[in-house]
PDB file of C-alpha atoms in Angstrom:
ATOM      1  CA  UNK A 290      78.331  98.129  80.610  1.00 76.00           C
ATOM      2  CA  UNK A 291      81.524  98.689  82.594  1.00 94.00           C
ATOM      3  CA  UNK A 292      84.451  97.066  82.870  1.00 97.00           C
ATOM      4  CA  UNK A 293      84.018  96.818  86.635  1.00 98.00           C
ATOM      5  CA  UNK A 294      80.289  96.322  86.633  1.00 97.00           C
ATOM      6  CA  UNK A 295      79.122  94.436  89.760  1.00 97.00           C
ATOM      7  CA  UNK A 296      82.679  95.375  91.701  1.00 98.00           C
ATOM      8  CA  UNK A 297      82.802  97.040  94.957  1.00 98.00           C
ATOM      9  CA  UNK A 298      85.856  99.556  95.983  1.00 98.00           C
ATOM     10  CA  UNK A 299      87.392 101.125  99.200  1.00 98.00           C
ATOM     11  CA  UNK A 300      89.807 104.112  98.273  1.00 98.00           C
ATOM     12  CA  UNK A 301      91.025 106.162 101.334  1.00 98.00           C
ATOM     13  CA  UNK A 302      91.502 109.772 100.948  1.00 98.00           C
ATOM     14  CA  UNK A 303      88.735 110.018  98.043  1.00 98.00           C
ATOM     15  CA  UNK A 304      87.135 113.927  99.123  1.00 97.00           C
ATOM     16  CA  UNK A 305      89.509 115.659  96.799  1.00 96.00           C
ATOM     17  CA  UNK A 306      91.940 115.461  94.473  1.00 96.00           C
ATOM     18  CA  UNK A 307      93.622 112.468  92.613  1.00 98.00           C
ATOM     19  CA  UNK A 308      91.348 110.534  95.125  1.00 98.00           C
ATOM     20  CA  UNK A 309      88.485 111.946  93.999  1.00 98.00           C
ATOM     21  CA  UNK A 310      89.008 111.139  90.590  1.00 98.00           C
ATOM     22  CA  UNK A 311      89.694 107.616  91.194  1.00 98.00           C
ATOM     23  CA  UNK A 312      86.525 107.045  92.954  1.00 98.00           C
ATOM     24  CA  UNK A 313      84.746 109.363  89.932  1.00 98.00           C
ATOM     25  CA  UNK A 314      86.933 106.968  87.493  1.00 98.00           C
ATOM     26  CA  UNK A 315      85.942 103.481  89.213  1.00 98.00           C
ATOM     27  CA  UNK A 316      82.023 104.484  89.512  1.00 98.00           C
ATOM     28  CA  UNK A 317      82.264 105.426  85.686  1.00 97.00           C
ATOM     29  CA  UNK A 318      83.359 102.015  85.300  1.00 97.00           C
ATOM     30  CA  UNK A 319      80.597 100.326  87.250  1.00 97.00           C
ATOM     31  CA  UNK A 320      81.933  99.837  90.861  1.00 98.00           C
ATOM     32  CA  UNK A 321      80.176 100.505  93.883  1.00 98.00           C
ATOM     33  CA  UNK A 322      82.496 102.850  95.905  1.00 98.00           C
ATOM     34  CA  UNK A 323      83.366 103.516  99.415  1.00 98.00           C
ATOM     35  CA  UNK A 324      84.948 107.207  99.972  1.00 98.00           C
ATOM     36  CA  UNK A 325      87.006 108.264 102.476  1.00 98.00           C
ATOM     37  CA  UNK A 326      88.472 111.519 103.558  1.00 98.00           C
ATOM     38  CA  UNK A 327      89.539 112.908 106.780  1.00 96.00           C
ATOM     39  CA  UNK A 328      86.370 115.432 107.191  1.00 95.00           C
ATOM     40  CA  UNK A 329      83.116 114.635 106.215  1.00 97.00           C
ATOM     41  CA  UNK A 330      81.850 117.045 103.814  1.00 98.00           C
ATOM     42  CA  UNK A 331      84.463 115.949 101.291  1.00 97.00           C
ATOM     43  CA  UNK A 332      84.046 112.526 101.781  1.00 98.00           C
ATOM     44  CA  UNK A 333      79.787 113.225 101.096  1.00 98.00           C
ATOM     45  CA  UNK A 334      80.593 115.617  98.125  1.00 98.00           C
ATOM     46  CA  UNK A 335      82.468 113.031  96.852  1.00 98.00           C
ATOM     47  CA  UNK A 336      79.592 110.215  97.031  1.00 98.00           C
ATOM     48  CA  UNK A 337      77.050 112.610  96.074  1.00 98.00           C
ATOM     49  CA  UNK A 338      79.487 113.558  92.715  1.00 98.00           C
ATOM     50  CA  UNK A 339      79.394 109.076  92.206  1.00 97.00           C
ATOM     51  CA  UNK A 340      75.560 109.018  92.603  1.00 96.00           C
ATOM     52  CA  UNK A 341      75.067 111.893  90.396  1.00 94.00           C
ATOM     53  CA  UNK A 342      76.802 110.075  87.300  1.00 89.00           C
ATOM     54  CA  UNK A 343      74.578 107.085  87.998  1.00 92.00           C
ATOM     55  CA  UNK A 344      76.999 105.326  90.263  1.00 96.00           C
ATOM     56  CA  UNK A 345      76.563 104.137  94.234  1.00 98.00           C
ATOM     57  CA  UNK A 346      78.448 105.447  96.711  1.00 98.00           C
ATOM     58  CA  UNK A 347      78.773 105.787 100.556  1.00 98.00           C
ATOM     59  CA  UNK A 348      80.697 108.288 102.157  1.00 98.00           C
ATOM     60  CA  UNK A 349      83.065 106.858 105.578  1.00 98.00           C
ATOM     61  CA  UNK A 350      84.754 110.215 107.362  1.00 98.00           C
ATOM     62  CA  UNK A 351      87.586 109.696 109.629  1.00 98.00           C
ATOM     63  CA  UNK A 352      91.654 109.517 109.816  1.00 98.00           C
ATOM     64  CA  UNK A 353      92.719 106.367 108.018  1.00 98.00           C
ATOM     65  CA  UNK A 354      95.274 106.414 111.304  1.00 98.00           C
ATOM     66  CA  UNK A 355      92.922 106.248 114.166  1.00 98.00           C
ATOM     67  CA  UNK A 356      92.623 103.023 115.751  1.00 98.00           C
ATOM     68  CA  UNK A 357      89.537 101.085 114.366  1.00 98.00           C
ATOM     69  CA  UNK A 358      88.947 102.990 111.394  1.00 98.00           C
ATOM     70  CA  UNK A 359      90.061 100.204 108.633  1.00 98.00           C
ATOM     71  CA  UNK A 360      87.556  97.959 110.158  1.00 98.00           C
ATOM     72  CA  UNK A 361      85.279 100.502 109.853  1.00 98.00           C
ATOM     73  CA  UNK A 362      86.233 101.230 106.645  1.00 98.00           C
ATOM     74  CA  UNK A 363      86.173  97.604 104.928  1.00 98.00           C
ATOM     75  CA  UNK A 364      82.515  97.034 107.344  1.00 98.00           C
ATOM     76  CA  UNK A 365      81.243  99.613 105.338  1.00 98.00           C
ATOM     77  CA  UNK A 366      81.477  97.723 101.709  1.00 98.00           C
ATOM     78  CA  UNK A 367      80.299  94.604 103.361  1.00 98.00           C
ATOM     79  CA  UNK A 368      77.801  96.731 104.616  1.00 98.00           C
ATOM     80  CA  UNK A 369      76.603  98.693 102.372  1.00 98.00           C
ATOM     81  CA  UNK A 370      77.135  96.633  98.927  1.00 98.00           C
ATOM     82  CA  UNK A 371      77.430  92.964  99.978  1.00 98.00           C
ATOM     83  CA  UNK A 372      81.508  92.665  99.182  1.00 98.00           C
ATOM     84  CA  UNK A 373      84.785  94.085  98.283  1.00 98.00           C
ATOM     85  CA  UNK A 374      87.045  93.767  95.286  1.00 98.00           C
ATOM     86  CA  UNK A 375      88.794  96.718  94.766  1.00 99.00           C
ATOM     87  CA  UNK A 376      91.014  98.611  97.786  1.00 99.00           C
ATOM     88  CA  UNK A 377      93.478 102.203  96.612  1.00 99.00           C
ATOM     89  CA  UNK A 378      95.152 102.859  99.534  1.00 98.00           C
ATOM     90  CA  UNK A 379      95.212 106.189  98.574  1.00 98.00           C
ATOM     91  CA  UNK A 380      95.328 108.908 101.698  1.00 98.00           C
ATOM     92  CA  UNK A 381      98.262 110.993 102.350  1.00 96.00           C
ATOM     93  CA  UNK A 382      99.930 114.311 102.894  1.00 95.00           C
ATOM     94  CA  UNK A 383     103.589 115.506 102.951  1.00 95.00           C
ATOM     95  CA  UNK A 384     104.980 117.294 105.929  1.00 95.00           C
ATOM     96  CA  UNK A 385     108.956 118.281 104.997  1.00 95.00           C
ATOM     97  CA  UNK A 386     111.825 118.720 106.604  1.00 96.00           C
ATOM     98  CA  UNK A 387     115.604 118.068 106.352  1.00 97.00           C
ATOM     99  CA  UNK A 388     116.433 115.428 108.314  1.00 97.00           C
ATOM    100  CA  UNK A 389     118.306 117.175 110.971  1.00 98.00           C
ATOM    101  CA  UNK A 390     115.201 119.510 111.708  1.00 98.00           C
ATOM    102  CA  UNK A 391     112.080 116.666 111.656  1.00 98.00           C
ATOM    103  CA  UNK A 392     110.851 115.499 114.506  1.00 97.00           C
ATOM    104  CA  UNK A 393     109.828 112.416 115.968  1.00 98.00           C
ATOM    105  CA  UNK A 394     105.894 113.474 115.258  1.00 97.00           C
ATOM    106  CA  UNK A 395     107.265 114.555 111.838  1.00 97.00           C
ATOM    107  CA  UNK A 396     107.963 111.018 111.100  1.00 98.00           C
ATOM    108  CA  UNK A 397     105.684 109.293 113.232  1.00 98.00           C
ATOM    109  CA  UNK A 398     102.714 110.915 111.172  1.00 98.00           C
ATOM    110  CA  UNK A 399     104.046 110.304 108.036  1.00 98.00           C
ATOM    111  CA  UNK A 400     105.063 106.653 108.150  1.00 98.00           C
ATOM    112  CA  UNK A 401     101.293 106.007 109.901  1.00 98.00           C
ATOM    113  CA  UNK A 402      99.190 107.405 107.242  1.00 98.00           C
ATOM    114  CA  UNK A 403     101.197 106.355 103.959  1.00 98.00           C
ATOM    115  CA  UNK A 404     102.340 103.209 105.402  1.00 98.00           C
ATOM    116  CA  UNK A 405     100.982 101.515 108.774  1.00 98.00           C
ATOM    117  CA  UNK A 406      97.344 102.907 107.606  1.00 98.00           C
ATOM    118  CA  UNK A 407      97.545 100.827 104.810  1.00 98.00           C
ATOM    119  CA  UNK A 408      98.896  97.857 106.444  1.00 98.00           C
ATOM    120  CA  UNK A 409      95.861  98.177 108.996  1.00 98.00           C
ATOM    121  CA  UNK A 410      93.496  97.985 105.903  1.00 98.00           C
ATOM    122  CA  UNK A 411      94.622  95.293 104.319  1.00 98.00           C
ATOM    123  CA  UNK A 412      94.676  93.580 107.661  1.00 98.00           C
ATOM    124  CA  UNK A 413      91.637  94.276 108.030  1.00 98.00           C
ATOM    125  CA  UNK A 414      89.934  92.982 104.702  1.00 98.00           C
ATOM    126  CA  UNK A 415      91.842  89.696 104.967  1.00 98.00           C
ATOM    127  CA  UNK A 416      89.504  87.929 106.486  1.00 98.00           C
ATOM    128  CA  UNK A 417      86.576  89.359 104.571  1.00 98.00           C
ATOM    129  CA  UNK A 418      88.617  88.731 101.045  1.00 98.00           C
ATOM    130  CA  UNK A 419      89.245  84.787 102.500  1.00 98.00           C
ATOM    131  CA  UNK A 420      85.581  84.176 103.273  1.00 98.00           C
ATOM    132  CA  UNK A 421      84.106  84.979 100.186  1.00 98.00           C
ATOM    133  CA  UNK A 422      86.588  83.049  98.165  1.00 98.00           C
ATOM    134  CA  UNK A 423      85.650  80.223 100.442  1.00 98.00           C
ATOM    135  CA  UNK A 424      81.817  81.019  99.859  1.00 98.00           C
ATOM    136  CA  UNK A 425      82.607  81.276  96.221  1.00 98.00           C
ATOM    137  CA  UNK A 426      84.347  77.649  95.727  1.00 98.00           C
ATOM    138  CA  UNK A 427      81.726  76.109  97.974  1.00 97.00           C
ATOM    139  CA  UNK A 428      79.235  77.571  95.943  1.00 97.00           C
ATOM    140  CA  UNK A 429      81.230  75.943  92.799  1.00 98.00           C
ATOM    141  CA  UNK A 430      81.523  79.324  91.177  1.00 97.00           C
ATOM    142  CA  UNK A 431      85.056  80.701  89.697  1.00 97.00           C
ATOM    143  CA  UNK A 432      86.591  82.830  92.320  1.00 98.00           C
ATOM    144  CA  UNK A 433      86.586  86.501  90.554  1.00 98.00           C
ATOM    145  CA  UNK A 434      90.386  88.523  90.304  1.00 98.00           C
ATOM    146  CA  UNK A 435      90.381  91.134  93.150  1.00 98.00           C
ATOM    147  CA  UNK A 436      92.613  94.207  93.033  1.00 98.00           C
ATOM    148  CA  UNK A 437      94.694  95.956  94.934  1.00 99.00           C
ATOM    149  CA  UNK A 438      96.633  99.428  94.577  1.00 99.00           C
ATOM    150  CA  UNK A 439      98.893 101.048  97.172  1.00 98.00           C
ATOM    151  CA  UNK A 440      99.672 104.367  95.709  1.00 98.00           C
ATOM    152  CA  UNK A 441     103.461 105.529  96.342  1.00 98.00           C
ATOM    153  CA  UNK A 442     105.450 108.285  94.831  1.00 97.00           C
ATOM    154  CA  UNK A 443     108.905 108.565  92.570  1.00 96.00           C
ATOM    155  CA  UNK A 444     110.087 109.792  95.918  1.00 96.00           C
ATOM    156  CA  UNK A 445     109.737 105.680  97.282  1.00 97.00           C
ATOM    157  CA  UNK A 446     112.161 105.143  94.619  1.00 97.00           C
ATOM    158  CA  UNK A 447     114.978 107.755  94.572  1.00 96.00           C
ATOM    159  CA  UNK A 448     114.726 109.712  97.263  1.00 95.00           C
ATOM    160  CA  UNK A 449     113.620 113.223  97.869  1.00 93.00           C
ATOM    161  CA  UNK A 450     115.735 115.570  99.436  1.00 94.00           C
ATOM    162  CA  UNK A 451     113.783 117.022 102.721  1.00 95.00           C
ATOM    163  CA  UNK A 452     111.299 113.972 102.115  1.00 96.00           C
ATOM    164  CA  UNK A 453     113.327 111.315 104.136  1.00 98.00           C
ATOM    165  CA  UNK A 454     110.126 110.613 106.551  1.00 98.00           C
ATOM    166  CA  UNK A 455     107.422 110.498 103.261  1.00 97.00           C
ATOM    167  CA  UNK A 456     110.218 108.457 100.944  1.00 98.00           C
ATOM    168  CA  UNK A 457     110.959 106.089 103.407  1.00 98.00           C
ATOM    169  CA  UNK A 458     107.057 105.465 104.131  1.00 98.00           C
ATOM    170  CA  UNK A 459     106.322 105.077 100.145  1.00 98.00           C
ATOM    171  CA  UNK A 460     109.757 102.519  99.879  1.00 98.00           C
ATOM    172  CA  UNK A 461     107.825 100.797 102.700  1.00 98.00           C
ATOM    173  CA  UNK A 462     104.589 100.305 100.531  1.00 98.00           C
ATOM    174  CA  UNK A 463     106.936  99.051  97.884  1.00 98.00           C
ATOM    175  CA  UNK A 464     107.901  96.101 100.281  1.00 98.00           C
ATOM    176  CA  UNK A 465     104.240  96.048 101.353  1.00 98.00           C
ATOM    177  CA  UNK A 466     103.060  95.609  97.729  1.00 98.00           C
ATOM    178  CA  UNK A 467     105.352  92.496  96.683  1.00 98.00           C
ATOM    179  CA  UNK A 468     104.739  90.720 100.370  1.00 98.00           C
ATOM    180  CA  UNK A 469     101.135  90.792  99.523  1.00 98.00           C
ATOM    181  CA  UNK A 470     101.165  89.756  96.097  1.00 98.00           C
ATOM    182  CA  UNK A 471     102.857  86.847  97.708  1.00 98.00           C
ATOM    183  CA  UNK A 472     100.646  85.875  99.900  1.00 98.00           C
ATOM    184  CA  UNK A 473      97.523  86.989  98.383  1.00 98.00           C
ATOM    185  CA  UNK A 474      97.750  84.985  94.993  1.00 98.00           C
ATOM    186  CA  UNK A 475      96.068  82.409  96.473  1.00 98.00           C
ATOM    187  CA  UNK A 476      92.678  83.947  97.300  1.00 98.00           C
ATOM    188  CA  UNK A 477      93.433  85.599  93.559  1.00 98.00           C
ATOM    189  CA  UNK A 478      94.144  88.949  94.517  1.00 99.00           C
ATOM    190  CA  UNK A 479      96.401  91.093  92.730  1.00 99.00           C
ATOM    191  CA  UNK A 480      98.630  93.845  94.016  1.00 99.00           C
ATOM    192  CA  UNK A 481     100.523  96.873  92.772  1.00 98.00           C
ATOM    193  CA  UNK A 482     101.443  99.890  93.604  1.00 98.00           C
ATOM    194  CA  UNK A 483     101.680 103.167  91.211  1.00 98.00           C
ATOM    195  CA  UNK A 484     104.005 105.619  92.059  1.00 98.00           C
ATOM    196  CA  UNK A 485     102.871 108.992  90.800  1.00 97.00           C
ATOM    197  CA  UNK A 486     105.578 112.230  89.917  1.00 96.00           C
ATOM    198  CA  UNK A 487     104.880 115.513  89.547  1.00 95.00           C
ATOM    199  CA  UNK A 488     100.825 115.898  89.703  1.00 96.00           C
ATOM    200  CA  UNK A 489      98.847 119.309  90.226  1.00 92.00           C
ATOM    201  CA  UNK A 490      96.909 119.232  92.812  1.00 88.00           C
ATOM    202  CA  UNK A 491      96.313 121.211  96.049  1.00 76.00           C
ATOM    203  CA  UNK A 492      99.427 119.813  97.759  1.00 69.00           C
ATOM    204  CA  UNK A 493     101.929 120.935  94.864  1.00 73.00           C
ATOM    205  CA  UNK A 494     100.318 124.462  93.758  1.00 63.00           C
ATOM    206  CA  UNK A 495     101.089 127.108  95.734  1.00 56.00           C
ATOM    207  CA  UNK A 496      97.560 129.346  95.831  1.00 54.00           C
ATOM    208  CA  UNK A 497      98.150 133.590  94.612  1.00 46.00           C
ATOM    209  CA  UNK A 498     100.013 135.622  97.210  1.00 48.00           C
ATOM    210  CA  UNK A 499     101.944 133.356  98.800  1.00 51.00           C
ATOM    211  CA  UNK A 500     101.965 130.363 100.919  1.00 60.00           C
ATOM    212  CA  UNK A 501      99.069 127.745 101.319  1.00 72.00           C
ATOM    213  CA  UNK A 502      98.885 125.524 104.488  1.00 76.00           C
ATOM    214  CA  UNK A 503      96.276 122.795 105.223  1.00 77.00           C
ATOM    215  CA  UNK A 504      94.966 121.489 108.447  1.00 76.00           C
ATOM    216  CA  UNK A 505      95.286 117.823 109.558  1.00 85.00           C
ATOM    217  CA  UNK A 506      94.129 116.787 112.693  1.00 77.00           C
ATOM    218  CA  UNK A 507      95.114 120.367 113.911  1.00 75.00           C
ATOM    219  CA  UNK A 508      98.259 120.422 112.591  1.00 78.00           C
ATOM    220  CA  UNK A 509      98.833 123.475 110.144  1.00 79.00           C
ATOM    221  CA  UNK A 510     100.829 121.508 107.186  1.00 77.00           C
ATOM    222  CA  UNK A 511     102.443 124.067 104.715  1.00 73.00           C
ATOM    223  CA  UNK A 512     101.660 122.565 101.228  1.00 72.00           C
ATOM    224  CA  UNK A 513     102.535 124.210  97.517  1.00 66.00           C
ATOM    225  CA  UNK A 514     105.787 124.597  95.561  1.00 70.00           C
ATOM    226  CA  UNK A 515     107.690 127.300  94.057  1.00 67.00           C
ATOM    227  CA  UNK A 516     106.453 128.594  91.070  1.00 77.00           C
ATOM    228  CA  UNK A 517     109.896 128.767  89.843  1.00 74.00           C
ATOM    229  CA  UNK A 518     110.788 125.302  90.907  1.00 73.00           C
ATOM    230  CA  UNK A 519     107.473 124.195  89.295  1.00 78.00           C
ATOM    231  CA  UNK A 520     108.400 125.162  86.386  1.00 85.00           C
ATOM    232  CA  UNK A 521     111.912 123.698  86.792  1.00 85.00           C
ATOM    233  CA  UNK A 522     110.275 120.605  87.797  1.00 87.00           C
ATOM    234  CA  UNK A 523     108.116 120.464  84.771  1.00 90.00           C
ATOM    235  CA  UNK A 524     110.898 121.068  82.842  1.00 91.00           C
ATOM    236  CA  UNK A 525     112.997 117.900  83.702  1.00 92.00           C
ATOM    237  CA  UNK A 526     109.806 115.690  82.693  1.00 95.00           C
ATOM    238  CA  UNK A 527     109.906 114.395  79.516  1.00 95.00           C
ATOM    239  CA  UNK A 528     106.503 115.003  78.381  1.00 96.00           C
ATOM    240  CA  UNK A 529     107.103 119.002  79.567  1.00 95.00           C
ATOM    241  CA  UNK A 530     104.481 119.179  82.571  1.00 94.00           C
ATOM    242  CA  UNK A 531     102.781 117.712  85.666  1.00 95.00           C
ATOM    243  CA  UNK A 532     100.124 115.421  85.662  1.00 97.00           C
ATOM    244  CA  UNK A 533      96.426 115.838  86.434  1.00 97.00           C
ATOM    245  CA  UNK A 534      94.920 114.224  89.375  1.00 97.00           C
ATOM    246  CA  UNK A 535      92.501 112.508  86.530  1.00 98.00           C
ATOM    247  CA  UNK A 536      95.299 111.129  84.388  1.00 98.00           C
ATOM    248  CA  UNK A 537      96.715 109.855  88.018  1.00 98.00           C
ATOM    249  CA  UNK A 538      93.595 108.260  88.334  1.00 98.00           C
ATOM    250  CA  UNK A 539      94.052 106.906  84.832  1.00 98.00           C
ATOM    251  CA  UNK A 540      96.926 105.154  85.949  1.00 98.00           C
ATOM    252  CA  UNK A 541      95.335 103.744  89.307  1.00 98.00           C
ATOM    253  CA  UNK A 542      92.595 102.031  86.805  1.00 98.00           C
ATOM    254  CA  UNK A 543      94.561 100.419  84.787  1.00 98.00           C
ATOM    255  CA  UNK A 544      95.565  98.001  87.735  1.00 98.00           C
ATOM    256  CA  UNK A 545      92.023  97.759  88.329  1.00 98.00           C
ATOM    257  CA  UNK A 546      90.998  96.495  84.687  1.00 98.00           C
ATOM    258  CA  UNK A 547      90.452  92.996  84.263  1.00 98.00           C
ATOM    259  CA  UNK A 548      92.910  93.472  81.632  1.00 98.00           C
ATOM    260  CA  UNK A 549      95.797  93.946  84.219  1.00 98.00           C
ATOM    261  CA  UNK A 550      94.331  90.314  85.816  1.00 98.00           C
ATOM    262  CA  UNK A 551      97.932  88.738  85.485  1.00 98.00           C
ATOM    263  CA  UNK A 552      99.835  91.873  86.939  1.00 98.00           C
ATOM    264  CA  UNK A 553     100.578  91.401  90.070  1.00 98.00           C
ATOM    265  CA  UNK A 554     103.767  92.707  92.478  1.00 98.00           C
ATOM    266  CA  UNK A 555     104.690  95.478  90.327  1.00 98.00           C
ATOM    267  CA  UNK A 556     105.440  99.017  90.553  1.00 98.00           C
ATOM    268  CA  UNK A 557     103.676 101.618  87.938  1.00 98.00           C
ATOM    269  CA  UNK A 558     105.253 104.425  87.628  1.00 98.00           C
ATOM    270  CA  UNK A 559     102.471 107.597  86.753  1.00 98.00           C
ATOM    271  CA  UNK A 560     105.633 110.104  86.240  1.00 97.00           C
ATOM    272  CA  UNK A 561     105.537 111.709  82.376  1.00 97.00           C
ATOM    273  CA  UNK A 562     108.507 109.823  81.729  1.00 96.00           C
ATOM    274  CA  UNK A 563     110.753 111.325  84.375  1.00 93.00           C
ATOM    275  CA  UNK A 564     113.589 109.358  85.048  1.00 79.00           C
ATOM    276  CA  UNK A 565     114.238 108.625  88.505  1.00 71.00           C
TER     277      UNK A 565
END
């Protein structure tokens, strides 16, 4: 038994990653999960890695940005498993510049897949999330606690330098988070954000011989960071190194957890201690 037996999850960006492990974390728990990535053999490997631990899964490919696709997205768990309780807004990528150099597509992209992407989902699943509390108190049954976790960054908080597009996007899903705790406590739905630090993963370590890129929706996006500043970086955390994408997940779960039932508007911070 799980502590989210009988629950059913949406988490964007899920193909790799700390998104993968979130799904991988949930399904261990018991949820039925929806992944999402931008291509579609991520999004399946991912579903395929839920099923194989015993878990159910359905894979949904696409850009959390294009028009449609959070409809999509939250059809899918309606679909599919008959519900939704759980939605990690999850997706993301970084694309840097000092402010004098980024462009107006610089910023555009950024603030539409960390912060209006979101906003569409949770549009989206409003009216899903209000019918089947209604179903639920006409059926004379307690409405259950329903979750909700934007993910942001340390960089929402105090600034980034060369960031100013992605930190003002994750300060937006700060303001995002405590609206909708607001006006979601009604229907019983809590939400939170967790804003990670310094965590390894493919958009942070820079691969042997030099400089990694990765494509989104044909742009080439130069991800990794300095060894040396890595270890500069890791050195300013209290706990003396980055996070893992599952310990990231770790975090995302414990706002997930019926034991986090009476947390609501609230900002997690997944950082090793660092102080912002």
């Amino acid at each position: 038994m799980g502590n989210l037996d009988g629950k059913v999850a949406i988490v964007t960006g899920a193909g790799r990653g700390i998104g993968q492990c979130i799904a991988l974390k949930l399904a261990a728990e018991g949820a039925a999960v929806v992944v999402n990535d931008l291509d579609e053999g991520p999004a399946a490997d991912t579903a395929s890695a839920v099923e194989k631990v015993g878990g159910r899964s359905v894979p949904v490919a696409g850009s959390v940005t294009e028009d449609g696709f959070a409809e999509r997205f939250v059809g899918a768990a309606v679909e599919h498993f008959g519900g939704l309780d759980i939605i990690v807004n999850n997706a993301g990528y970084t694309w840097d510049s000092v402010v004098q150099k980024m462009t107006d597509d610089q910023w555009d992209a950024i603030l539409d897949v960390h912060l209006k992407a979101p906003f569409r989902i949770l549009r989206a699943a409003q009216p899903v999330i209000s019918q089947l509390v209604k179903s639920a108190q006409s059926d004379g049954v307690p409405v259950p606690c329903r979750k909700v976790v934007n993910i942001s960054s340390v960089a929402g908080l105090g600034g980034n330098p060369g960031q100013a597009n992605y930190a003002a996007a994750k300060a937006g899903v700060t303001g995002l988070t405590k609206t909708l705790a607001k006006e979601w406590g009604r229907y019983n739905v809590t939400v939170n954000t967790v804003a990670f630090g310094l965590i390894r993963t493919r958009l942070t370590s820079t691969p042997a011989g030099g400089d990694g890129s990765i494509d989104v929706e044909g742009r080439e996006i130069k991800v990794g960071v300095n060894p040396d500043l890595l270890a500069t970086m890791e050195r300013s955390i209290p706990l003396g190194r980055a996070g893992s994408p599952g310990e990231a997940a770790g975090a995302v779960y414990l706002m997930c957890a019926p034991e986090s039932d009476y947390v609501s508007g609230q900002t997690l911070i997944c950082a090793g201690g660092f102080n912002i």
